[in-house]
Tab-separated table of C-alpha atoms and ligand atoms in Angstrom:
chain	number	residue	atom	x	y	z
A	20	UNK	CA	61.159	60.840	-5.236
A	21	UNK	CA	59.344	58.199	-3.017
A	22	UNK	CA	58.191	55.080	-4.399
A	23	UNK	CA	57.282	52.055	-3.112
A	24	UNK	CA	58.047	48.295	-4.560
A	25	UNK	CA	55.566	45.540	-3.661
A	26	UNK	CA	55.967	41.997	-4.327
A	27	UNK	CA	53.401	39.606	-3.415
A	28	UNK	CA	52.759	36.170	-4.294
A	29	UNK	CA	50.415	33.028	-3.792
A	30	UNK	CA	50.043	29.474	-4.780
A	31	UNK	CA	46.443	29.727	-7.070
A	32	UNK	CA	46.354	26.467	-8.753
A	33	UNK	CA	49.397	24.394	-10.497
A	34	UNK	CA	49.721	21.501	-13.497
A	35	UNK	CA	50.082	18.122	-12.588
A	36	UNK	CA	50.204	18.297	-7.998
A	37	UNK	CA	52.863	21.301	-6.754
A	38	UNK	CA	54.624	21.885	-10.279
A	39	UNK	CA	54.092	25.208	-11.891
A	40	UNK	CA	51.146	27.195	-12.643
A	41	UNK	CA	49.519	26.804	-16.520
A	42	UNK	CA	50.400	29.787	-18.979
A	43	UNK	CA	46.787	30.476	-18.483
A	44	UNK	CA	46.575	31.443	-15.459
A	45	UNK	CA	50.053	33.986	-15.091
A	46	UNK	CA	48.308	35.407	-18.079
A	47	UNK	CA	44.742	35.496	-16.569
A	48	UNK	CA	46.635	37.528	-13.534
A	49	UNK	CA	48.450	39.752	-15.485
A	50	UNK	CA	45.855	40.788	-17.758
A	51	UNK	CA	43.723	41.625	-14.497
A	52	UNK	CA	46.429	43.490	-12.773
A	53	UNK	CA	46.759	45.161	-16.165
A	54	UNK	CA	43.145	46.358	-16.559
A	55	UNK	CA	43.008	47.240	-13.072
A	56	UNK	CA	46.262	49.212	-12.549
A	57	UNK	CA	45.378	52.926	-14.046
A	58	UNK	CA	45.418	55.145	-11.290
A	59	UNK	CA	47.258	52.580	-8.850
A	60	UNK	CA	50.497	51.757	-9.868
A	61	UNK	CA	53.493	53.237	-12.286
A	62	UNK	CA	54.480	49.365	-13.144
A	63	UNK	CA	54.261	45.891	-12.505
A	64	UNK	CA	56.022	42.472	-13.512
A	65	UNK	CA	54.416	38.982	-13.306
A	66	UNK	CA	56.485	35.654	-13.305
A	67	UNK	CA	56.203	32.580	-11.816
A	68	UNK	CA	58.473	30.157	-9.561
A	69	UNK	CA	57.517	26.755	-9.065
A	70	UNK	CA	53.736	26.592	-8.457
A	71	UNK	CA	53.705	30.018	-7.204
A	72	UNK	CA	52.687	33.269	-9.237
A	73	UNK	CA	54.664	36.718	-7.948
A	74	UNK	CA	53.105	40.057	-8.598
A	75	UNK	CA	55.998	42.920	-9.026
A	76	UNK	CA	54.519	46.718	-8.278
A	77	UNK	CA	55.648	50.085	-8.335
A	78	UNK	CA	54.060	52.652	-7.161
A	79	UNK	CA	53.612	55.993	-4.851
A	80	UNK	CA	51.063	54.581	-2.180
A	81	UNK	CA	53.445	53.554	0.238
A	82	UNK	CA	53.649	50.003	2.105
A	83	UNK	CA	50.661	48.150	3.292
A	84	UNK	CA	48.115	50.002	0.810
A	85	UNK	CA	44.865	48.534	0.849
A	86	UNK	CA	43.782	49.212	-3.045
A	87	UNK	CA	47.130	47.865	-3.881
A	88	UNK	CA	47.136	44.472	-2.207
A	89	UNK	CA	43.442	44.230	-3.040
A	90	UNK	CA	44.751	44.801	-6.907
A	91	UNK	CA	46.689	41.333	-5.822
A	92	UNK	CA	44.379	39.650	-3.826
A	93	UNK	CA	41.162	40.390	-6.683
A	94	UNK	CA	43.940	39.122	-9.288
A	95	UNK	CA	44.162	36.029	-7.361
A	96	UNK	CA	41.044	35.969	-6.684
A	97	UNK	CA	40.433	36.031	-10.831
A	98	UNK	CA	43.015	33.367	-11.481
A	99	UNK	CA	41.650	30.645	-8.722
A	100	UNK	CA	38.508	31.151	-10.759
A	101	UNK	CA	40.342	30.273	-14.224
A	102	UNK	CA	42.246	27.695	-11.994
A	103	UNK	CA	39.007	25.895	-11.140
A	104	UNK	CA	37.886	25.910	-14.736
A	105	UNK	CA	41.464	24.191	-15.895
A	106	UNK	CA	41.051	21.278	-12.645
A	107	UNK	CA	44.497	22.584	-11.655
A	108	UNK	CA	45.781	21.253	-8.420
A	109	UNK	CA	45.781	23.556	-5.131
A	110	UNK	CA	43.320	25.894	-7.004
A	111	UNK	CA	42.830	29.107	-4.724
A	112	UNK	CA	45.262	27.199	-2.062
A	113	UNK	CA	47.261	30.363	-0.671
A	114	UNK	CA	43.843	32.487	-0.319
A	115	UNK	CA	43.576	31.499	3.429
A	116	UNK	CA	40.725	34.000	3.917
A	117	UNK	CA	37.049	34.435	2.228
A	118	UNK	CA	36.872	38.094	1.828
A	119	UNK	CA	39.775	40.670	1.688
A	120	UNK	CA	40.269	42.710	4.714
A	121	UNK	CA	42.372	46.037	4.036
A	122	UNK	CA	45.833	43.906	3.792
A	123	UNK	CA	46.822	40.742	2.802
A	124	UNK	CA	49.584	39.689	5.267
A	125	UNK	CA	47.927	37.325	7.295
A	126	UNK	CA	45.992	36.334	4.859
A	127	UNK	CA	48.061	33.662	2.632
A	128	UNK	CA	49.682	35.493	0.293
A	129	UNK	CA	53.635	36.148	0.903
A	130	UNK	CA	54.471	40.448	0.909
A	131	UNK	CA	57.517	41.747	0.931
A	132	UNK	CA	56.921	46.177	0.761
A	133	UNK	CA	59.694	49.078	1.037
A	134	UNK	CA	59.376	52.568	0.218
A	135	UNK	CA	62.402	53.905	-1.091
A	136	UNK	CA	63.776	57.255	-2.119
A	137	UNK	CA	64.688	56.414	-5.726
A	138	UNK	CA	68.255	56.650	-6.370
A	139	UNK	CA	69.328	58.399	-9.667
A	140	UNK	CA	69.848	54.638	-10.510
A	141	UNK	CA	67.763	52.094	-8.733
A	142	UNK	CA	69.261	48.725	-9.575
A	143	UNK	CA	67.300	45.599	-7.072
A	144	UNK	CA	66.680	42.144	-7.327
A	145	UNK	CA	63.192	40.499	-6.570
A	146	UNK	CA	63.919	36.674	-5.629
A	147	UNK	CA	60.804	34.617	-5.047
A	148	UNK	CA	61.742	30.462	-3.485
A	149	UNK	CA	59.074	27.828	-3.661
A	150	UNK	CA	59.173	24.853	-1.121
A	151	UNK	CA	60.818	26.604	1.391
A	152	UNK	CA	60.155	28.868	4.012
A	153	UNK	CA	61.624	32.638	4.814
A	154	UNK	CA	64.217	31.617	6.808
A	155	UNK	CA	65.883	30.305	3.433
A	156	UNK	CA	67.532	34.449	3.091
A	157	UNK	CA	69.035	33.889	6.506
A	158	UNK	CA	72.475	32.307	5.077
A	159	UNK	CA	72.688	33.926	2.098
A	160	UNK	CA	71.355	38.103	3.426
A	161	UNK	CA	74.628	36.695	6.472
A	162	UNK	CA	76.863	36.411	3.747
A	163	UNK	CA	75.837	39.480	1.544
A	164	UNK	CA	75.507	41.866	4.054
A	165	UNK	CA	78.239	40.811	7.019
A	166	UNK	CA	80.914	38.337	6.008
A	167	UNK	CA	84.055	39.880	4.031
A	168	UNK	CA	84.947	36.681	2.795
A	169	UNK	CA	81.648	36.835	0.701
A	170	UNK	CA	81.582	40.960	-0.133
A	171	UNK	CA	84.874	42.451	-0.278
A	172	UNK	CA	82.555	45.512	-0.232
A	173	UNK	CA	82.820	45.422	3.400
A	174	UNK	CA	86.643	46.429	3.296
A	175	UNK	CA	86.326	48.399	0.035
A	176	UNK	CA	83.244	50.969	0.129
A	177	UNK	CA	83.888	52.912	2.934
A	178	UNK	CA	79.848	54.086	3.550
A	179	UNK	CA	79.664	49.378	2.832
A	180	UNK	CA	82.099	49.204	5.777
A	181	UNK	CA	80.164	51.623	8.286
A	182	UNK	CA	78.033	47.924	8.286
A	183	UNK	CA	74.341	47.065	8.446
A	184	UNK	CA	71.469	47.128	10.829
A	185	UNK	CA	69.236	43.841	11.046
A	186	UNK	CA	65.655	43.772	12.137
A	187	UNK	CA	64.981	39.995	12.960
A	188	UNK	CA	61.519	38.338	13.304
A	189	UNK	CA	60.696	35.320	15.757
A	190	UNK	CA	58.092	33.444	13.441
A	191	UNK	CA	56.636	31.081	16.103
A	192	UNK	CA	55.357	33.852	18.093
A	193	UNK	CA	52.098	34.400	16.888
A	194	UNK	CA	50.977	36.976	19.081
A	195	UNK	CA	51.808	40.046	16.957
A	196	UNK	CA	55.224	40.887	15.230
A	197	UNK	CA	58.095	40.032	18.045
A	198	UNK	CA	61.383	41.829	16.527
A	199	UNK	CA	64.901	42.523	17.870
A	200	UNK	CA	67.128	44.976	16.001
A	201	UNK	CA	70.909	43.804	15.486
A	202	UNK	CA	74.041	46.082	14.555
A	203	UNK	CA	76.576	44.721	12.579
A	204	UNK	CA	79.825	44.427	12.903
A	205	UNK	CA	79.740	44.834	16.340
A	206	UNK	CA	76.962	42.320	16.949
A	207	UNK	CA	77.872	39.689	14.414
A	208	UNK	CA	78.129	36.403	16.624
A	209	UNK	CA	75.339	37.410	18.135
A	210	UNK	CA	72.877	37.939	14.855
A	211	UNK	CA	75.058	34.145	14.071
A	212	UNK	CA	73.091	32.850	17.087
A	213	UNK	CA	69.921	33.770	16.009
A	214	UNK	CA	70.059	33.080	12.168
A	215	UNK	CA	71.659	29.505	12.602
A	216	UNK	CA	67.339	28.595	13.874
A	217	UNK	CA	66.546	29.894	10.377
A	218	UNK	CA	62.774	28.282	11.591
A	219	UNK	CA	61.965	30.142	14.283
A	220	UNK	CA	64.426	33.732	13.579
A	221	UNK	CA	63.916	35.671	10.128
A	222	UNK	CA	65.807	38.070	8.883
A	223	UNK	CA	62.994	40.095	7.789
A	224	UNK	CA	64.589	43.426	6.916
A	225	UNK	CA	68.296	45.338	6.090
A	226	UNK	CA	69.443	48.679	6.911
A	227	UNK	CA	72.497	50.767	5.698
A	228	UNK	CA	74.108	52.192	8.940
A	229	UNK	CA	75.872	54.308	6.662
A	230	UNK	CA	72.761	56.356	5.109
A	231	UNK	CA	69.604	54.722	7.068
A	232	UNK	CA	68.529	53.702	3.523
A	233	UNK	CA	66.555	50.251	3.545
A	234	UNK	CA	68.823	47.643	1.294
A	235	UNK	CA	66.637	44.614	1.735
A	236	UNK	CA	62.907	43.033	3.111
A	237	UNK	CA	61.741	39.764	2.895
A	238	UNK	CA	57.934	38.119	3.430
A	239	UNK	CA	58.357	36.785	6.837
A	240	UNK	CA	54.663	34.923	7.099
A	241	UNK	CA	53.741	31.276	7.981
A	242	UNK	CA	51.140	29.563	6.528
A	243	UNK	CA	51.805	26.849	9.203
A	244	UNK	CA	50.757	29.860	11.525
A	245	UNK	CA	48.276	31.161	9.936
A	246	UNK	CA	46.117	28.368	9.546
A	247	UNK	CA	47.166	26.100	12.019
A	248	UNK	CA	47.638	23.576	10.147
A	249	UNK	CA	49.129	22.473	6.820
A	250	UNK	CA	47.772	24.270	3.609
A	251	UNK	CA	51.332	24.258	1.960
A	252	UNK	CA	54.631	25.918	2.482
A	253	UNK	CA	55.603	29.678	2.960
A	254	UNK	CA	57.000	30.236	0.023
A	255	UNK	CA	59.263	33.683	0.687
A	256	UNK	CA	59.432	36.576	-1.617
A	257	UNK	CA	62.450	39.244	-1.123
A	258	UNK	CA	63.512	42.664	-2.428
A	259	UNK	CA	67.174	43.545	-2.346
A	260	UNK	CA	68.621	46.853	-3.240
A	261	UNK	CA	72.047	46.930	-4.473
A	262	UNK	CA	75.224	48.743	-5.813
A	263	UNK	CA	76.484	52.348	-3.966
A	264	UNK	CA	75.731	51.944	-0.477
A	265	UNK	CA	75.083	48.263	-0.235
A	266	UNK	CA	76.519	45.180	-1.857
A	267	UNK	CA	76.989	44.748	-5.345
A	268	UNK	CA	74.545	42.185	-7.290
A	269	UNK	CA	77.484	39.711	-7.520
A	270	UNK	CA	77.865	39.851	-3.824
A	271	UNK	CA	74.123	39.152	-3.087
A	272	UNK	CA	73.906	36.551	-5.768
A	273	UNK	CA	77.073	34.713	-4.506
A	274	UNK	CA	75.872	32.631	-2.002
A	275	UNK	CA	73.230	31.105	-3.651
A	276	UNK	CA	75.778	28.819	-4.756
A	277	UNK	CA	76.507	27.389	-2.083
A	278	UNK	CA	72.977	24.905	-2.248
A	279	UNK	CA	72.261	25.576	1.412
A	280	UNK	CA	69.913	22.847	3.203
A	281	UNK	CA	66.507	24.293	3.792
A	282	UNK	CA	63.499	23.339	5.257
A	283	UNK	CA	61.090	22.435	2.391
A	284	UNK	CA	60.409	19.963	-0.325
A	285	UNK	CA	58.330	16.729	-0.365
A	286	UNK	CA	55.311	17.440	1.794
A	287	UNK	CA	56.885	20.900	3.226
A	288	UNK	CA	58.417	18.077	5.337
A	289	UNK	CA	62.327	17.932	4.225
A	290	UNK	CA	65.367	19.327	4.317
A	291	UNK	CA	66.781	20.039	0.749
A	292	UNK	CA	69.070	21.990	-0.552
A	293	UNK	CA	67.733	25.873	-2.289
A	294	UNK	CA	68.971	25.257	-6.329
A	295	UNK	CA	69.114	28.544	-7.861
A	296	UNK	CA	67.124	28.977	-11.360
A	297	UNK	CA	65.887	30.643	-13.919
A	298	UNK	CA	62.527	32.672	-13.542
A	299	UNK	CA	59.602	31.100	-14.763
A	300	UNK	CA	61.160	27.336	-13.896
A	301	UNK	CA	58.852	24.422	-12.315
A	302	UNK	CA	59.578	21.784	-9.424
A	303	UNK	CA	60.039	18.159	-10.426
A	304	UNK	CA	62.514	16.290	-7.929
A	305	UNK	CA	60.134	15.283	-4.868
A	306	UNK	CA	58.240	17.808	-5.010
A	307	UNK	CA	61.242	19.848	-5.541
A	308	UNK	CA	64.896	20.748	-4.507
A	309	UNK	CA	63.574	23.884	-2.975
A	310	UNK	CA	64.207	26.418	-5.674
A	311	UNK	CA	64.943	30.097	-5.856
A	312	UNK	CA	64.622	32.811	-9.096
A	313	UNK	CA	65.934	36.341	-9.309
A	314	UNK	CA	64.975	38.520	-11.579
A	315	UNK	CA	67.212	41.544	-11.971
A	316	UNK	CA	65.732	45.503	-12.521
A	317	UNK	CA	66.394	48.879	-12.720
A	318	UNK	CA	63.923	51.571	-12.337
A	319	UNK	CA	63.525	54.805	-13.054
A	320	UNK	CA	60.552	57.557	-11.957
A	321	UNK	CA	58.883	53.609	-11.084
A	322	UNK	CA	59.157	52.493	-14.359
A	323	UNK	CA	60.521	48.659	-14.214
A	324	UNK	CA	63.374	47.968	-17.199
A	325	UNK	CA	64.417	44.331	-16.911
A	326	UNK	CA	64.003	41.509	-15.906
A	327	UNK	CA	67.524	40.003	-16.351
A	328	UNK	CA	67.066	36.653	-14.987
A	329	UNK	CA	69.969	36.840	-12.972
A	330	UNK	CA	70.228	32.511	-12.038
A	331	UNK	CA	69.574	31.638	-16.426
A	332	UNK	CA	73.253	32.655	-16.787
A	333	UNK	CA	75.590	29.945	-17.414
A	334	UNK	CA	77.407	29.913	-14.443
A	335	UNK	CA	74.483	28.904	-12.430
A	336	UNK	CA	73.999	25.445	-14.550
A	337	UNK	CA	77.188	23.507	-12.938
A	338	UNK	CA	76.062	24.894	-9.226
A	339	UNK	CA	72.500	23.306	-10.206
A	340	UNK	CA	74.682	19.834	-10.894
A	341	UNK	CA	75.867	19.924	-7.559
A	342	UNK	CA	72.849	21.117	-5.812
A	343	UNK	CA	71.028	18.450	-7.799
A	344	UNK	CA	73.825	15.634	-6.345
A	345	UNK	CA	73.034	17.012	-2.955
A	346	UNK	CA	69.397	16.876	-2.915
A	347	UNK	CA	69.678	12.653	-4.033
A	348	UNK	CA	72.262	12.556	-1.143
A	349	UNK	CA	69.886	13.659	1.354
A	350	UNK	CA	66.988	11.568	0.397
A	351	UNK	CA	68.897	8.291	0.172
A	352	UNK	CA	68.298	8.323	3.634
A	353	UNK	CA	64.530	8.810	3.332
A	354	UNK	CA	62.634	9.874	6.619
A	355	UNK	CA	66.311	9.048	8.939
A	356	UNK	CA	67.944	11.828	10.265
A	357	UNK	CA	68.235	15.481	9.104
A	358	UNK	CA	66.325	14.290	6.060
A	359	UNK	CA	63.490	14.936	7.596
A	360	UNK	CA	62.130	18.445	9.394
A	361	UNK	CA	62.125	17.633	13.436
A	362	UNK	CA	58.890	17.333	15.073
A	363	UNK	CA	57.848	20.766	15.400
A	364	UNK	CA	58.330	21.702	11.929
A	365	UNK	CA	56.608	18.130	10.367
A	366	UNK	CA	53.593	20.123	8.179
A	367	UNK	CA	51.954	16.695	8.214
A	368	UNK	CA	49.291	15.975	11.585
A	369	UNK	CA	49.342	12.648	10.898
A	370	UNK	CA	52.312	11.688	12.185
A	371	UNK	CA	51.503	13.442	15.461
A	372	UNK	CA	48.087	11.574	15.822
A	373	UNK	CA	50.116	8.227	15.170
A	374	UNK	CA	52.868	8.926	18.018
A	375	UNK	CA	50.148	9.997	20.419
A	376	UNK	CA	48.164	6.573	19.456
A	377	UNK	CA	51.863	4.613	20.184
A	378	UNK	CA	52.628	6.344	23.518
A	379	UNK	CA	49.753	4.350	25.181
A	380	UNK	CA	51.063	1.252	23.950
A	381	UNK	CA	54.366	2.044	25.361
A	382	UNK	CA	55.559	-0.225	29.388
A	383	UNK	CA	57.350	0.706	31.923
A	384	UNK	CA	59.425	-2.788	32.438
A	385	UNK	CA	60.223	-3.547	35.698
A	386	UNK	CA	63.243	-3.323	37.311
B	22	13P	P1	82.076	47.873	-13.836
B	22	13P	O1	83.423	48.506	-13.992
B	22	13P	O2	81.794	46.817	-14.927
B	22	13P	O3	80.982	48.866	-13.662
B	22	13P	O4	82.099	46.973	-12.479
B	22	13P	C1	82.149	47.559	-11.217
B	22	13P	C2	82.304	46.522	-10.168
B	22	13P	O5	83.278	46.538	-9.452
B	22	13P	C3	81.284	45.471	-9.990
B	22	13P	O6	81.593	44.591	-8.956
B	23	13P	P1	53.535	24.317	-2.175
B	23	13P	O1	53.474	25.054	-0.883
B	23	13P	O2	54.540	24.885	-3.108
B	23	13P	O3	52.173	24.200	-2.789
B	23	13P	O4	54.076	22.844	-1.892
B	23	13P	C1	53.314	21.924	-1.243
B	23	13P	C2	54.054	20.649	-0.982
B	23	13P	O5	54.250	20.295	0.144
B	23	13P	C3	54.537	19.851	-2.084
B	23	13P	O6	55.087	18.623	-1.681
B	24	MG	MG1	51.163	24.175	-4.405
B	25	MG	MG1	54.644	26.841	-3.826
């Protein structure tokens, strides 16, 4: 049976600057989603990561539906309201757009869609990161879906083995959706090339060579592009399918130990490393680290059983130590360095403005 999963999310309004939304307004969403769902959807899950609020679907409408992201959008829409009311900071902040207009990718909100054939049983994992941007999945989807080192899947599960097809999204071009599809094994070094600019190449979708069936998407939009300027970072959302033909849960949750640097935290204007926590958890250090949640389901006929928050688990709390240590490493050295995001990347105009005022001050001495 077909059935599609649809996460989207948006930054509506958080306590106390970029910190986490009030219990008032994920309930103020989910109560309109719930109202509002008859006839739409077979389920849905709400939960929040940092300041941002994720909305979990299921249902048999396929990707891109208009009533279902306007379910989303009107939900947000409801909860800036309520966000106003409480004076919460950033109310309505991801809503880029004054009326809805059929879909709401390119509109603010992050969307990550796949139709799937359901599998007699559909275990995936819905991971939503605040202060970061999508290229955050590069390292860890590398790792889950290519490197035997990380899934001994690869060597193991022969259909695993028959490797992975990558569809990779250049995120500066703005003129429409500029892809390039990637086969892996064969093509590893050069899918390395791309992902190591985890700014400008996305991996925005994962295919089992083996079967054709679709193991993973993630929300490849840029505010930064969108508006043109800064109104906040992008915030990725990402759907992973796993066990049978494609990696294990333990193999796609294993990198996230690692910490990797990513571009986010403090202004959108850092690089920090991506702690792994538990659903539901705030920001605090500068703005920050750059955080990810996962919450773990399995679904049957579209009906959502879970979450298991898959980063609460104790394991995760010494990784969170180190990834903790690493984030007051990199910002002992303040704006020097790779602290800070290179030019291109600064979500801050301000700086530009005062480097274009210098440059006129600047001699040519003479010889
Ligand atoms: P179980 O035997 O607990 O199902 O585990 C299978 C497995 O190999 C998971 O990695
Ligand atoms: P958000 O995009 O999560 O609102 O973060 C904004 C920011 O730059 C905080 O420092
Ligand atoms: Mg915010
Ligand atoms: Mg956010």
């Amino acid at each position: 049976m077909k059935l599609t999963l649809s996460v989207i999310k948006a930054d509506i309004g958080s306590i106390g600057g970029h910190i986490a939304p009030s219990h008032a307004l994920t309930a103020a969403v989910e109560s309109f989603v719930r109202t509002n769902a008859a006839n739409l959807l077979v389920d849905f899950a709400i939960s929040h990561t940092g300041d941002d609020i994720a909305i979990l679907m299921t249902h048999r409408r396929g990707e891109g539906d208009a009533q279902v992201h306007k379910l989303a959008w009107d939900a947000f829409q409801a909860g800036t309201a309520l966000a106003r009311q409480q004076g919460l900071y950033g109310a309505g902040q991801d809503l880029l757009r004054d009326s809805f207009s059929g879909n709401v990718k390119g509109m603010g909100p992050a969307v990550a869609e796949m139709e799937v054939e359901e599998r007699p049983a559909e275990p995936f994992l819905s991971f939503a990161a605040d202060k970061t941007d999508p290229g955050a999945y590069n390292l860890p989807l590398y790792l889950a879906f290519a490197d035997p080192m990380n899934t001994p899947g690869l060597m193991l599960a022969p259909k695993i083995a028959k490797g992975f097809r990558w569809v990779v999204m250049d995120v500066e071009h703005t003129g429409g959706d500029r892809v390039i599809e990637l086969v892996t094994p064969e093509e590893l070094y050069d899918l390395a090339a791309l992902l190591r600019d985890a700014e400008r190449f996305v991996v925005e979708s994962v295919w089992s060579r083996a079967t054709g069936e679709q193991a993973a998407v993630v929300s490849t939009s840029r505010l930064h592009n969108i508006a043109g300027k800064y109104t906040g970072k992008d915030d990725p959302v990402m759907l992973v399918r796993t066990q049978m033909n494609f990696p294990a849960t333990g193999e796609i949750l294993a990198p996230y130990q690692i910490g990797h640097y990513v571009a986010g935290g403090m202004r959108g204007s850092h690089n920090q490393p991506l702690m792994p926590v538990p659903l539901n958890s705030g920001t605090s250090y500068f703005d920050g680290p750059p955080c990810v949640s996962c919450a773990a389901y399995s679904m049957r006929g579209g009906k959502l059983t879970g979450p298991v928050d898959a980063f609460a688990h104790p394991f995760w709390q010494s990784v969170r130590l180190r990834v903790a240590e690493k984030a007051v490493e990199m910002r002992r050295q303040g704006f020097f360095g790779p602290a800070m995001l290179p030019m291109g990347e600064l979500e801050y105009t301000g700086i530009v403005e005062k480097l274009a005022a210098l440059e006129k001050r600047f001699v040519l001495r003479p010889d």
